[in-house]
mmCIF file of C-alpha atoms and ligand atoms in Angstrom:
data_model
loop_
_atom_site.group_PDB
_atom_site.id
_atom_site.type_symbol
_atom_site.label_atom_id
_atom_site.label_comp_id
_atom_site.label_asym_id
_atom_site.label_seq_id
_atom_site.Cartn_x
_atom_site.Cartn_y
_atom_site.Cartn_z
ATOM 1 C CA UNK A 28 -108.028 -73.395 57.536
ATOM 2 C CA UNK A 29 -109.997 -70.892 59.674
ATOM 3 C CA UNK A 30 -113.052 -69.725 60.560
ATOM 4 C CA UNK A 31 -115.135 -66.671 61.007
ATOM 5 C CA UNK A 32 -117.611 -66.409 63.766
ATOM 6 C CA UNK A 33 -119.863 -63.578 64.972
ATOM 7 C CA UNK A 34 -119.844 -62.907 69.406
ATOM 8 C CA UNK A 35 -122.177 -65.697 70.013
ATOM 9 C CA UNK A 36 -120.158 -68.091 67.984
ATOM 10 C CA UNK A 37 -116.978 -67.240 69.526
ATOM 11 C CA UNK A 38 -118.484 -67.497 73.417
ATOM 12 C CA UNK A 39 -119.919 -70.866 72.366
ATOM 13 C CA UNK A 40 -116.339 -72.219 71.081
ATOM 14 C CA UNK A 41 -114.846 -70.892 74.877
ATOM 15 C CA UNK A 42 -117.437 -72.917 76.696
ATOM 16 C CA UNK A 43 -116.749 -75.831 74.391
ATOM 17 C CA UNK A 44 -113.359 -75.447 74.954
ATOM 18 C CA UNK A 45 -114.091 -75.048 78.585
ATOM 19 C CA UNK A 46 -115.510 -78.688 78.746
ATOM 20 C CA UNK A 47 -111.840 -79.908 78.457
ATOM 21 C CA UNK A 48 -109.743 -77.255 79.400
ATOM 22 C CA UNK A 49 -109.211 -74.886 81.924
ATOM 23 C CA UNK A 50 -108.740 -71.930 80.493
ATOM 24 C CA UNK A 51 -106.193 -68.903 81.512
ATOM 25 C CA UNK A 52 -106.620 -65.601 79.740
ATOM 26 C CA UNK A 53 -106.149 -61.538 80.352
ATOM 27 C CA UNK A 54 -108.817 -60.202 82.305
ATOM 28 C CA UNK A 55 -109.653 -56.393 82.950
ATOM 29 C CA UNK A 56 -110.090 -55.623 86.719
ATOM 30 C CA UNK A 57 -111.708 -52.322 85.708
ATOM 31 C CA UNK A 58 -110.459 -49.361 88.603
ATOM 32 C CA UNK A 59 -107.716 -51.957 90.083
ATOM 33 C CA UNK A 60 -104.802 -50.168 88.385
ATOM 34 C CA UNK A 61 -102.168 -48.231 89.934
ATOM 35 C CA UNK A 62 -103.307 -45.002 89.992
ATOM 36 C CA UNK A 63 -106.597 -43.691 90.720
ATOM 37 C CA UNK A 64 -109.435 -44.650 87.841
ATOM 38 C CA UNK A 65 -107.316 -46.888 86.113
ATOM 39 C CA UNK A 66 -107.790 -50.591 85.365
ATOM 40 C CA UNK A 67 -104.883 -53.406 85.447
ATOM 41 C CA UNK A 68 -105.344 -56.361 82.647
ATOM 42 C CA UNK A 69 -103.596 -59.446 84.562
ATOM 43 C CA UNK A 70 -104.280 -63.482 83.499
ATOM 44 C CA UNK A 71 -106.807 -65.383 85.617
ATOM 45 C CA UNK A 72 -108.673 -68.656 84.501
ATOM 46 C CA UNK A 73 -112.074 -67.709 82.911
ATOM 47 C CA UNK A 74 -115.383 -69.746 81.818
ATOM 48 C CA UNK A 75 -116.821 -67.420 79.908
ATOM 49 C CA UNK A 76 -115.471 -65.140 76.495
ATOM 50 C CA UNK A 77 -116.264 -62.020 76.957
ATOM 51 C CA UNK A 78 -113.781 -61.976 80.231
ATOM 52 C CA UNK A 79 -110.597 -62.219 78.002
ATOM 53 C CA UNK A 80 -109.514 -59.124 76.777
ATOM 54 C CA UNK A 81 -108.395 -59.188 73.230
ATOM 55 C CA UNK A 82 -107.529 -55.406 72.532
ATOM 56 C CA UNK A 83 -105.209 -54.173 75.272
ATOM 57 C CA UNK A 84 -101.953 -56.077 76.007
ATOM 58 C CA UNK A 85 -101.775 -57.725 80.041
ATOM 59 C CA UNK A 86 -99.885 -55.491 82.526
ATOM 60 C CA UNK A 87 -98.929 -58.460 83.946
ATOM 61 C CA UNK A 88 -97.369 -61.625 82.016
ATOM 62 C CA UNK A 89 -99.186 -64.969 81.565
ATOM 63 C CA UNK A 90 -95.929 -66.592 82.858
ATOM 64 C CA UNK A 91 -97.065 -68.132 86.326
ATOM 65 C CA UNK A 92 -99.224 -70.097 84.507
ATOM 66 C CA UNK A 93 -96.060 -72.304 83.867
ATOM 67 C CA UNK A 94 -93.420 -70.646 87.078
ATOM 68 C CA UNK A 95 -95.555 -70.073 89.616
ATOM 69 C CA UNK A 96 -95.066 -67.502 92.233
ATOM 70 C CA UNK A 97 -94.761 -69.881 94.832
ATOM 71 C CA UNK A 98 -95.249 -73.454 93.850
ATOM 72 C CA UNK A 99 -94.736 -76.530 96.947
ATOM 73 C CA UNK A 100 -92.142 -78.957 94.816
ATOM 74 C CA UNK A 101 -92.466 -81.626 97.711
ATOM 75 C CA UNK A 102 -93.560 -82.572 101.569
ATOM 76 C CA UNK A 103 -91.040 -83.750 103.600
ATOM 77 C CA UNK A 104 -90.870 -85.730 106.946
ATOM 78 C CA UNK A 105 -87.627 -87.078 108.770
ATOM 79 C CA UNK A 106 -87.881 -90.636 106.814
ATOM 80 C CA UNK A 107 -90.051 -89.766 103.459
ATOM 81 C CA UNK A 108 -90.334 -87.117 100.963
ATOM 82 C CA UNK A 109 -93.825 -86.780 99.222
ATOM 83 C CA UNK A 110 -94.216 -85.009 96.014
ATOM 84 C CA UNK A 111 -96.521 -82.337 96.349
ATOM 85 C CA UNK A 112 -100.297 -83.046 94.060
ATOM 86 C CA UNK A 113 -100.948 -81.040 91.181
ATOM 87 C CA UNK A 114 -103.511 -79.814 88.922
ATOM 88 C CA UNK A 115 -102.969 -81.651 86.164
ATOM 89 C CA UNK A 116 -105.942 -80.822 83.879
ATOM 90 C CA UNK A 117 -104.979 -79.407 80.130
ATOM 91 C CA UNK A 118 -104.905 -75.650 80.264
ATOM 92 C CA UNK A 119 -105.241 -73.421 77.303
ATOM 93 C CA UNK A 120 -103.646 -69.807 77.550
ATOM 94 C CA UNK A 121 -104.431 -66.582 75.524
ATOM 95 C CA UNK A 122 -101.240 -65.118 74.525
ATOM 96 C CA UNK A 123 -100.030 -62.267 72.214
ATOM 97 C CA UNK A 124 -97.104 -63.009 69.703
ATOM 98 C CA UNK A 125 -94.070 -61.918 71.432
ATOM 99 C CA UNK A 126 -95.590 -64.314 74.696
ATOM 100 C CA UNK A 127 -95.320 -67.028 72.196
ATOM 101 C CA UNK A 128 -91.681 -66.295 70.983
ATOM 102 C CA UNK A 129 -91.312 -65.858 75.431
ATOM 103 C CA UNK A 130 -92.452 -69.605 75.726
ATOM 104 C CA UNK A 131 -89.584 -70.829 73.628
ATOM 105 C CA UNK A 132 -87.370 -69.018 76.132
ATOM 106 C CA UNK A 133 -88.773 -70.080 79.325
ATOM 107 C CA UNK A 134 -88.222 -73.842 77.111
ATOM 108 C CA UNK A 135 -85.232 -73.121 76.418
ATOM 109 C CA UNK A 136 -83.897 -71.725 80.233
ATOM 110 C CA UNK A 137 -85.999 -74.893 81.992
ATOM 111 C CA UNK A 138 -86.254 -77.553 79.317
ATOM 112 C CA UNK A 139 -82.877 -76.958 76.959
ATOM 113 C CA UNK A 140 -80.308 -75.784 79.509
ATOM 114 C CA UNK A 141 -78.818 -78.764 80.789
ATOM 115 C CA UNK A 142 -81.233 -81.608 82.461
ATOM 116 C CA UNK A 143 -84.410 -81.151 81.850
ATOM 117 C CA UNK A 144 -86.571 -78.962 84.794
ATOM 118 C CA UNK A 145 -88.863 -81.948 86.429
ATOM 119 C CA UNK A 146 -91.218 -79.841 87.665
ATOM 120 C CA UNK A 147 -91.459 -77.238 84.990
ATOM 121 C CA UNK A 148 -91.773 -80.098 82.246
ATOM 122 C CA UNK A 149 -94.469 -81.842 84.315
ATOM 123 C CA UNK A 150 -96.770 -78.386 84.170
ATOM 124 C CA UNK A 151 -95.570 -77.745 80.701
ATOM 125 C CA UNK A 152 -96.865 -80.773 79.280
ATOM 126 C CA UNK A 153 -100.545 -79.581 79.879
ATOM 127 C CA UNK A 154 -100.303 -76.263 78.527
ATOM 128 C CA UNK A 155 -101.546 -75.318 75.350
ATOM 129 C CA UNK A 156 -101.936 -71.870 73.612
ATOM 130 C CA UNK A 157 -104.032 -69.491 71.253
ATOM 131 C CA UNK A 158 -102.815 -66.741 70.067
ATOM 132 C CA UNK A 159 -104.798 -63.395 70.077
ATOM 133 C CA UNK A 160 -104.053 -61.550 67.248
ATOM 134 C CA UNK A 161 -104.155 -58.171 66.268
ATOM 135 C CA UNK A 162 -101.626 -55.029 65.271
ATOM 136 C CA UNK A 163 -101.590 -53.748 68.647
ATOM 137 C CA UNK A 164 -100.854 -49.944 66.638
ATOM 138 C CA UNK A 165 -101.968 -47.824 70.187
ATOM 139 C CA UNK A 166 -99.089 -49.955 72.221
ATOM 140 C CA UNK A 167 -96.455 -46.968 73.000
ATOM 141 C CA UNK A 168 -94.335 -49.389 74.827
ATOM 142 C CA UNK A 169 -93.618 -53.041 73.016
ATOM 143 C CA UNK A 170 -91.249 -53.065 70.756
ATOM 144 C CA UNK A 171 -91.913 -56.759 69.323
ATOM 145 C CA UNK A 172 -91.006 -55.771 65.465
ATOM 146 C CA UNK A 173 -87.360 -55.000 66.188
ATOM 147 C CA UNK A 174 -86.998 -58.030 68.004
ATOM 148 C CA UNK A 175 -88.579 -60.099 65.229
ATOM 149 C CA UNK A 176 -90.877 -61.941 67.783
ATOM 150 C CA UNK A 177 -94.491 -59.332 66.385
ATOM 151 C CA UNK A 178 -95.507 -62.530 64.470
ATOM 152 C CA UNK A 179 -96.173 -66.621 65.622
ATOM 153 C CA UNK A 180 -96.753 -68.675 62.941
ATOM 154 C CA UNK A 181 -96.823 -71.612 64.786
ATOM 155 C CA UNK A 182 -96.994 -73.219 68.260
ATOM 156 C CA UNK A 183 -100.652 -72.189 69.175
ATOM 157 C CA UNK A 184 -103.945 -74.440 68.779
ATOM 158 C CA UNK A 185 -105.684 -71.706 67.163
ATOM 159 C CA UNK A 186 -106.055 -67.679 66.761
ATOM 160 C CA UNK A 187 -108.342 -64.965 67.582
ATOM 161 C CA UNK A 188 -108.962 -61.855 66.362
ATOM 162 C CA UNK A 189 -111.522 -59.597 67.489
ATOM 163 C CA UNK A 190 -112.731 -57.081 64.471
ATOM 164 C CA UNK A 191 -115.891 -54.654 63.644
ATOM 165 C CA UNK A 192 -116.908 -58.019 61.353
ATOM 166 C CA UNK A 193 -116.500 -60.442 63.959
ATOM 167 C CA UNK A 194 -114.183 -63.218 65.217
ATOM 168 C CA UNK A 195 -111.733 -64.035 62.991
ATOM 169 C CA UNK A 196 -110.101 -67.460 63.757
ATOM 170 C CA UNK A 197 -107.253 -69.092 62.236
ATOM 171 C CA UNK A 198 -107.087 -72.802 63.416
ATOM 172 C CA UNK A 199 -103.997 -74.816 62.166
ATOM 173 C CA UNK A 200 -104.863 -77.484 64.938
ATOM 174 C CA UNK A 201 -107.466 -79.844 62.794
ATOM 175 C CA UNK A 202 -108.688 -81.489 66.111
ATOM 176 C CA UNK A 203 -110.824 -77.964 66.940
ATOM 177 C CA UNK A 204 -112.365 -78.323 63.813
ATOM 178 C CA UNK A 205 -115.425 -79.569 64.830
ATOM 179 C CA UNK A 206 -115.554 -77.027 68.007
ATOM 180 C CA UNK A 207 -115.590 -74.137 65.330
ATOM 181 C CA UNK A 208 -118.197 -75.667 63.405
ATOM 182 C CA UNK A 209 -120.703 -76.713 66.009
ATOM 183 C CA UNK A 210 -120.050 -73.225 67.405
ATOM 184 C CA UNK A 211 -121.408 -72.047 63.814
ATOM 185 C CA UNK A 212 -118.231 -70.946 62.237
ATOM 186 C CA UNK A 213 -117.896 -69.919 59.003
ATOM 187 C CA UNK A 214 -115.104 -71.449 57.008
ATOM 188 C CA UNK A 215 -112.496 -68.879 55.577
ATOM 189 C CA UNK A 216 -109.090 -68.208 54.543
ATOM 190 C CA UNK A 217 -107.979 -66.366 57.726
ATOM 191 C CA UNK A 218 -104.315 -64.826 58.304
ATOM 192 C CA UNK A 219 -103.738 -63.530 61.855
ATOM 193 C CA UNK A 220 -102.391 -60.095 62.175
ATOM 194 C CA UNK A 221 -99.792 -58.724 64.008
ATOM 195 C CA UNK A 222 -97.842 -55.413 64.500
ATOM 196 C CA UNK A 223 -95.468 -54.897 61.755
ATOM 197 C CA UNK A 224 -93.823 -51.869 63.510
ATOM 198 C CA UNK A 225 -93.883 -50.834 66.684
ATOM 199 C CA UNK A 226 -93.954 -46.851 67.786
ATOM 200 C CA UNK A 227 -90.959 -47.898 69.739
ATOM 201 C CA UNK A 228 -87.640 -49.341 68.433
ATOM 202 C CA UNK A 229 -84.763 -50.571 69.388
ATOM 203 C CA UNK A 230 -81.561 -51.300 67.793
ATOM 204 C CA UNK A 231 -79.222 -54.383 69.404
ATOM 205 C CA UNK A 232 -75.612 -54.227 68.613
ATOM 206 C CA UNK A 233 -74.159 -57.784 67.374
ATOM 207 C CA UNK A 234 -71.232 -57.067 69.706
ATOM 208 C CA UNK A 235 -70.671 -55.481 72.738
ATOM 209 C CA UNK A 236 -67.116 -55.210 74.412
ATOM 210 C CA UNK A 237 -65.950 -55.947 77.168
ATOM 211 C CA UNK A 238 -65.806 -52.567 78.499
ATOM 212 C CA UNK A 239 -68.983 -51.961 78.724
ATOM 213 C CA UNK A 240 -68.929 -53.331 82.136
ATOM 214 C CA UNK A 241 -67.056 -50.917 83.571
ATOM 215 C CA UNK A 242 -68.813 -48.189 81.823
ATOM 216 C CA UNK A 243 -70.197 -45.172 83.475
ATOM 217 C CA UNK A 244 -73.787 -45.584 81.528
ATOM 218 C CA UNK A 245 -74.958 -47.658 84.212
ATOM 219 C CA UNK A 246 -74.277 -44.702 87.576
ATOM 220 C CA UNK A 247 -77.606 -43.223 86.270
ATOM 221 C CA UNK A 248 -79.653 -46.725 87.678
ATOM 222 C CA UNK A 249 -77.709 -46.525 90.853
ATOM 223 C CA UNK A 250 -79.246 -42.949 90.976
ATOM 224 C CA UNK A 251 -82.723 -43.992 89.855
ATOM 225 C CA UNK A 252 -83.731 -47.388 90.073
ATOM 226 C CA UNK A 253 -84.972 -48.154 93.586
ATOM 227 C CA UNK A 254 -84.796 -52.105 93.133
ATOM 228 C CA UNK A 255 -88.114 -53.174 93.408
ATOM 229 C CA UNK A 256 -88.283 -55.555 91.298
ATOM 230 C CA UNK A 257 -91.423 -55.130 89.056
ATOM 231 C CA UNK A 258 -89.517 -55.064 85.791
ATOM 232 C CA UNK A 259 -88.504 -58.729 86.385
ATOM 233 C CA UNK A 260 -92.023 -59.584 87.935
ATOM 234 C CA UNK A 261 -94.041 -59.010 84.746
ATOM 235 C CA UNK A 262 -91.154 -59.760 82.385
ATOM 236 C CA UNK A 263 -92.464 -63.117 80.541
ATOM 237 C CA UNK A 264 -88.787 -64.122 79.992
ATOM 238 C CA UNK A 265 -87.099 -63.859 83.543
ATOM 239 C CA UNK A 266 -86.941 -67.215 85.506
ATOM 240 C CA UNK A 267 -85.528 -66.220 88.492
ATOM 241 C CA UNK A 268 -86.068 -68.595 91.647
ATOM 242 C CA UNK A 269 -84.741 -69.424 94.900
ATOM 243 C CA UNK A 270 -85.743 -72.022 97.415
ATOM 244 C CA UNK A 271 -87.364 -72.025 100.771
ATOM 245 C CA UNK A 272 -88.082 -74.857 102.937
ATOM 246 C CA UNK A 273 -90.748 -74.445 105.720
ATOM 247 C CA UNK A 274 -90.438 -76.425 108.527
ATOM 248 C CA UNK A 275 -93.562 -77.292 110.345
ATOM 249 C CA UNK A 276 -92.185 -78.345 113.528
ATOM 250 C CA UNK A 277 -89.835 -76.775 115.961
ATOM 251 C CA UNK A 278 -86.789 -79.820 115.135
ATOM 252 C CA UNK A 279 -86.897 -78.605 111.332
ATOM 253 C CA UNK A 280 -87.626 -82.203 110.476
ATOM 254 C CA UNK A 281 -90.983 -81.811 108.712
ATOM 255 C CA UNK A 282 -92.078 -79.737 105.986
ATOM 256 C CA UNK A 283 -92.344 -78.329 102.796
ATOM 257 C CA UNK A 284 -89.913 -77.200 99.827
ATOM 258 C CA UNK A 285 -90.976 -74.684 97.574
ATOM 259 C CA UNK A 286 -90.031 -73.028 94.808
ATOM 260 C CA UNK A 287 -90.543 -69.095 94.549
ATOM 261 C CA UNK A 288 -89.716 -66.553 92.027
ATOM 262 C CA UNK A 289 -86.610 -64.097 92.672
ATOM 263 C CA UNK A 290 -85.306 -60.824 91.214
ATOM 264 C CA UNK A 291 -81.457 -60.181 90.132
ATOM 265 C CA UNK A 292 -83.087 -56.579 90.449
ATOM 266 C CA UNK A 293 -83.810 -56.967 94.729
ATOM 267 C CA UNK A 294 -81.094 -56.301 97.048
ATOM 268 C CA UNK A 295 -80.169 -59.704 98.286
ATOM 269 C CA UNK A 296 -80.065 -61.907 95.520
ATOM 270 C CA UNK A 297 -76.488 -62.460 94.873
ATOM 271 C CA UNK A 298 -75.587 -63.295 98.521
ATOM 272 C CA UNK A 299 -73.280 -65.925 99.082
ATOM 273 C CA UNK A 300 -71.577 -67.341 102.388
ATOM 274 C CA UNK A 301 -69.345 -65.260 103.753
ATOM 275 C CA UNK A 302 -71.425 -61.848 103.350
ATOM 276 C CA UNK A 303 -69.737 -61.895 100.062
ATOM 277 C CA UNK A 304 -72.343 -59.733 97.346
ATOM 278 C CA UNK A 305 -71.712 -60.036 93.556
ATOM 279 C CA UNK A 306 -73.781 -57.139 92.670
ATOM 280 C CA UNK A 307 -73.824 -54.445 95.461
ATOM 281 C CA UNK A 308 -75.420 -51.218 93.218
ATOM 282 C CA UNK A 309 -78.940 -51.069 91.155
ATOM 283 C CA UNK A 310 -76.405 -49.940 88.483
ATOM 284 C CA UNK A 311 -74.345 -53.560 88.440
ATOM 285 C CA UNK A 312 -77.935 -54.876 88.977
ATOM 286 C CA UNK A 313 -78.922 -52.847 85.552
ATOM 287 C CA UNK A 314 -76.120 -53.781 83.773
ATOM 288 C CA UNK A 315 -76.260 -57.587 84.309
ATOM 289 C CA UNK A 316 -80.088 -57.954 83.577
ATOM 290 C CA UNK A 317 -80.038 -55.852 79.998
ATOM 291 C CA UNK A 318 -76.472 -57.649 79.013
ATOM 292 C CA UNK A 319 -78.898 -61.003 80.258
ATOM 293 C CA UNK A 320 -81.441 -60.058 77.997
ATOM 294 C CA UNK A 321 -80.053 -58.515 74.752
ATOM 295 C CA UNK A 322 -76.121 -60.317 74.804
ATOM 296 C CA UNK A 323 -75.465 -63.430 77.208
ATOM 297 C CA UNK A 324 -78.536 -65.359 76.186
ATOM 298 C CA UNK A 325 -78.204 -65.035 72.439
ATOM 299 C CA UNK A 326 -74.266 -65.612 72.854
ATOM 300 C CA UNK A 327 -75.501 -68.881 74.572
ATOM 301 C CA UNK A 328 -78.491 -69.776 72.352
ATOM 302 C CA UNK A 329 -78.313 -67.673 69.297
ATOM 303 C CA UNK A 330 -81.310 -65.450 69.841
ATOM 304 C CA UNK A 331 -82.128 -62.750 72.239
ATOM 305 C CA UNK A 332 -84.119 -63.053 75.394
ATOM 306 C CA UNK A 333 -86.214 -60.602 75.782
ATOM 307 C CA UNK A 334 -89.384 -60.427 73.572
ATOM 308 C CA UNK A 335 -89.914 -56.720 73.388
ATOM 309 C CA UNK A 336 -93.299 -56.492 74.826
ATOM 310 C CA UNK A 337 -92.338 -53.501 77.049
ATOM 311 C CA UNK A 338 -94.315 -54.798 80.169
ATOM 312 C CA UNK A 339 -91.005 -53.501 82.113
ATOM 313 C CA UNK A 340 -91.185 -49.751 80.727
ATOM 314 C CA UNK A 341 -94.964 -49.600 82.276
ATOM 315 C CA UNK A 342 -94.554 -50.672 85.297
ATOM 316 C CA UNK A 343 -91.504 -49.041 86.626
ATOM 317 C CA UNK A 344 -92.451 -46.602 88.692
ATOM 318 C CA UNK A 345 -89.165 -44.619 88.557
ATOM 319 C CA UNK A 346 -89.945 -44.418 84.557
ATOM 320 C CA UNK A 347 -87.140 -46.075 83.700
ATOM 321 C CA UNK A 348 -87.401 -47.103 79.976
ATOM 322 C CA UNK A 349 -85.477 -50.770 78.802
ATOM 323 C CA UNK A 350 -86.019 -50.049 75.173
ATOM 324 C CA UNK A 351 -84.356 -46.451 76.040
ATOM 325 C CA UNK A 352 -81.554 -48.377 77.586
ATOM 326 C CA UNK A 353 -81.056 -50.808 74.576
ATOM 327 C CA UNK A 354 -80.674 -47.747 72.301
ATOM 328 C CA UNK A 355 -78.212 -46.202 74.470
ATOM 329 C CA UNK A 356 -75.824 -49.050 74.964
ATOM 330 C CA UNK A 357 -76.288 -49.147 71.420
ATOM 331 C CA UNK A 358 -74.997 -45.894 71.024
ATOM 332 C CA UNK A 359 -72.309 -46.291 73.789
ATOM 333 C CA UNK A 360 -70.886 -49.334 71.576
ATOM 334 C CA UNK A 361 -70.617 -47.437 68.535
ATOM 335 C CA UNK A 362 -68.848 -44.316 70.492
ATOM 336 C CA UNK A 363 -66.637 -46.789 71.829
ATOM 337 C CA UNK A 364 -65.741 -48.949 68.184
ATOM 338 C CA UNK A 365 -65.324 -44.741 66.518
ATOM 339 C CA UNK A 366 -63.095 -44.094 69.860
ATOM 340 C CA UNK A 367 -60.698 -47.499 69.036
ATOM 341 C CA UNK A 368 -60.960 -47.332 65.720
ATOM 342 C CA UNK A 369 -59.631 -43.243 66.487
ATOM 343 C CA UNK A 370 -57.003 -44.876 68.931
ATOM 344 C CA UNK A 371 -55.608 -47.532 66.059
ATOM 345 C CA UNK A 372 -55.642 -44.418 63.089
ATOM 346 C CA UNK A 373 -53.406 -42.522 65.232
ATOM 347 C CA UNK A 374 -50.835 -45.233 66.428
ATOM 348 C CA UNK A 375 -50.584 -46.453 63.031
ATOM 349 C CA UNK A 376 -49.915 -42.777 61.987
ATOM 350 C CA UNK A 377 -47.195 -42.382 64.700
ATOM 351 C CA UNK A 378 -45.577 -45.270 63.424
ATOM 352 C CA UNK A 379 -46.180 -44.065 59.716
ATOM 353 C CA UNK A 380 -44.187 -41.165 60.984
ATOM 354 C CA UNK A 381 -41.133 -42.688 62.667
HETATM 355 S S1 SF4 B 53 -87.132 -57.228 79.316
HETATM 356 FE FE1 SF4 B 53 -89.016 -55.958 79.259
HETATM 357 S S2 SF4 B 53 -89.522 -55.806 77.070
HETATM 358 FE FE2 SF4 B 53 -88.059 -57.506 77.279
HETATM 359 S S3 SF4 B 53 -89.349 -59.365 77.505
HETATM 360 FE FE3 SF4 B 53 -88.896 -58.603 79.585
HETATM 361 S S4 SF4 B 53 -90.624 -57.266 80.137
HETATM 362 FE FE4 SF4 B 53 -90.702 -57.582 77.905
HETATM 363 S S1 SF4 B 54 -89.163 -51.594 88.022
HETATM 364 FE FE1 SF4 B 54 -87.836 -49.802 87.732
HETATM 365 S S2 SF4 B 54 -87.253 -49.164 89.807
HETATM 366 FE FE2 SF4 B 54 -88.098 -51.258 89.975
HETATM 367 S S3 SF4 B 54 -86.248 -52.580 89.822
HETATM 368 FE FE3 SF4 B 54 -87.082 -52.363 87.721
HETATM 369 S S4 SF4 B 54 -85.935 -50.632 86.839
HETATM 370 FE FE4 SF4 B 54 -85.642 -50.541 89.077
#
């Protein structure tokens, strides 16, 4: 069942809304972008509708919603340990398809990889979403279609769609009902939109051998990429984190523990003891976060991590292009199966021969 509603309609279901949730949405900072004249569209909590932004997709990722930045775990003195208080008021986030499909991964990494993630579970618990629909067709980045997360059909309260008639709201969640009507909603059949291709595409090979490690396709990152991290920053599907503890006093016997997000793109993050370093170029660096993304995690789970929303291609400022590198270790695979299967016609014609 869902509901039409015209732009008073649809503020007056956000303020309802707002009565029992906090609610954490894109936002427009209009001339905060980048470059001169240019605005930035990152999540902050809102009271009112006509904050969110339902056309343009978010620079930056809803993700800290549930991984904060920087998030105090616990206090700590010599003899107790305190857990540290938390907001724990139901929160309802705006979130495009493929930031659905990005919640079942950050599930999956925190909730369905081993013991559950205390902390993580304990924020997750109050978060609820609504999708903001739409066919996104002036996106030159996201590439959601070929990684079959364009479309949610499930795991959000209710959608949104912003049109030249209206508000067009799809609301599986039968609890709301009575939000949507008081707000003077309109029953109707509604089906939420999405993008059924993308200007961009990408094609994943099922296998990828081993010598692709070693492969000279990843020099060019060593070249370019100046590890700054921002790819993995607005990524909604990297969960990165290391741990600090800050000591209040001088003896390092009092303090705090927190948990802050890291980067397998920032010098530094594979140092061990020893002055040992895993990955020591931006190349290796490369290498191990697209393998993470398109190979390792669906080898793991059976599906790929990363969403294809193509927040990383817009932010890097070295222009560095992940769907561009998905296509060409695409194309390095298949030189490399044509090359074998070259290697194994010829052998088995030199035997032929003897
Ligand atoms: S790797 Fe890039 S395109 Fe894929 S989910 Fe992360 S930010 Fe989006
Ligand atoms: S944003 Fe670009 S330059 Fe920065 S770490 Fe990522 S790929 Fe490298």
């Amino acid at each position: 069942m869902g509901y039409t509603l015209d732009e008073a309609g649809f503020s007056r279901v956000v303020k309802n809304l707002g009565k029992n949730y906090r609610i954490f949405a894109p936002v427009r900072k209009v001339g905060e972008g980048r470059f001169t004249d240019t605005d930035v569209i990152r999540y902050e909590f809102i009271t009112d509708a006509s904050e969110i932004e339902l056309q343009k997709k978010s620079d930056y990722s809803f993700k800290e919603i549930l991984t904060p930045l920087s998030e105090t775990l616990f206090f700590f003195t010599e003899n107790v340990v305190k857990e540290a208080d938390r907001d724990t008021r139901d929160v309802i986030v705006f979130l495009r398809s493929y930031d659905i499909h990005a919640v079942k991964r950050l599930d999956q990494i925190y909730l369905g990889n081993g013991p559950k993630d205390y902390f993580y579970e304990n924020i997750r618990d109050h978060v609820k979403f609504a999708l903001i629909a739409g066919d996104e067709a002036d996106d030159p980045d996201g590439f959601s279609a070929s990684m079959g997360t364009n479309r949610a059909t499930e795991g959000y309260l209710f959608s949104v769609e912003q049109t030249s008639d209206g508000f067009l709201c799809d609301v599986p969640d039968t609890s709301l009902e009575s939000v949507f009507e008081e707000a003077g909603g309109v029953k109707a059949e509604v089906t939420p939109s999405y993008p059924v291709e993308n200007r961009t595409r990408v094609e994943i090979p099922d296998e990828i051998p081993n010598s692709i490690y070693k492969d000279p396709i990843w020099d060019e990152y060593t070249a370019r990429c100046i590890g700054c991290g921002r790819c993995t920053l607005v990524c909604p599907t990297c969960t990165c984190f290391t741990m600090q503890d800050i000591y209040y006093t001088d003896n390092g016997k009092v303090g705090e523990r927190r948990r802050v997000n890291a980067s397998c793109m920032i010098d530094g993050y594979t140092n061990v003891a020893g002055g040992g370093q895993y990955r020591r170029t931006q190349g290796e660096r490369m290498r191990f976060k697209v393998l993470h993304k398109i190979y390792d995690f669906r080898k793991r789970f059976g599906y790929d991590m990363c969403v294809g929303c193509g927040r990383c291609d817009a932010v890097c400022p070295e222009y560095i292009s992940f769907s561009k590198i998905i296509n060409k270790v695409n194309q390095r695979v298949n030189e490399l199966a044509a090359e074998s299967a070259d290697a194994a016609g010829k052998e088995a014609g030199a035997n032929g021969s003897k």
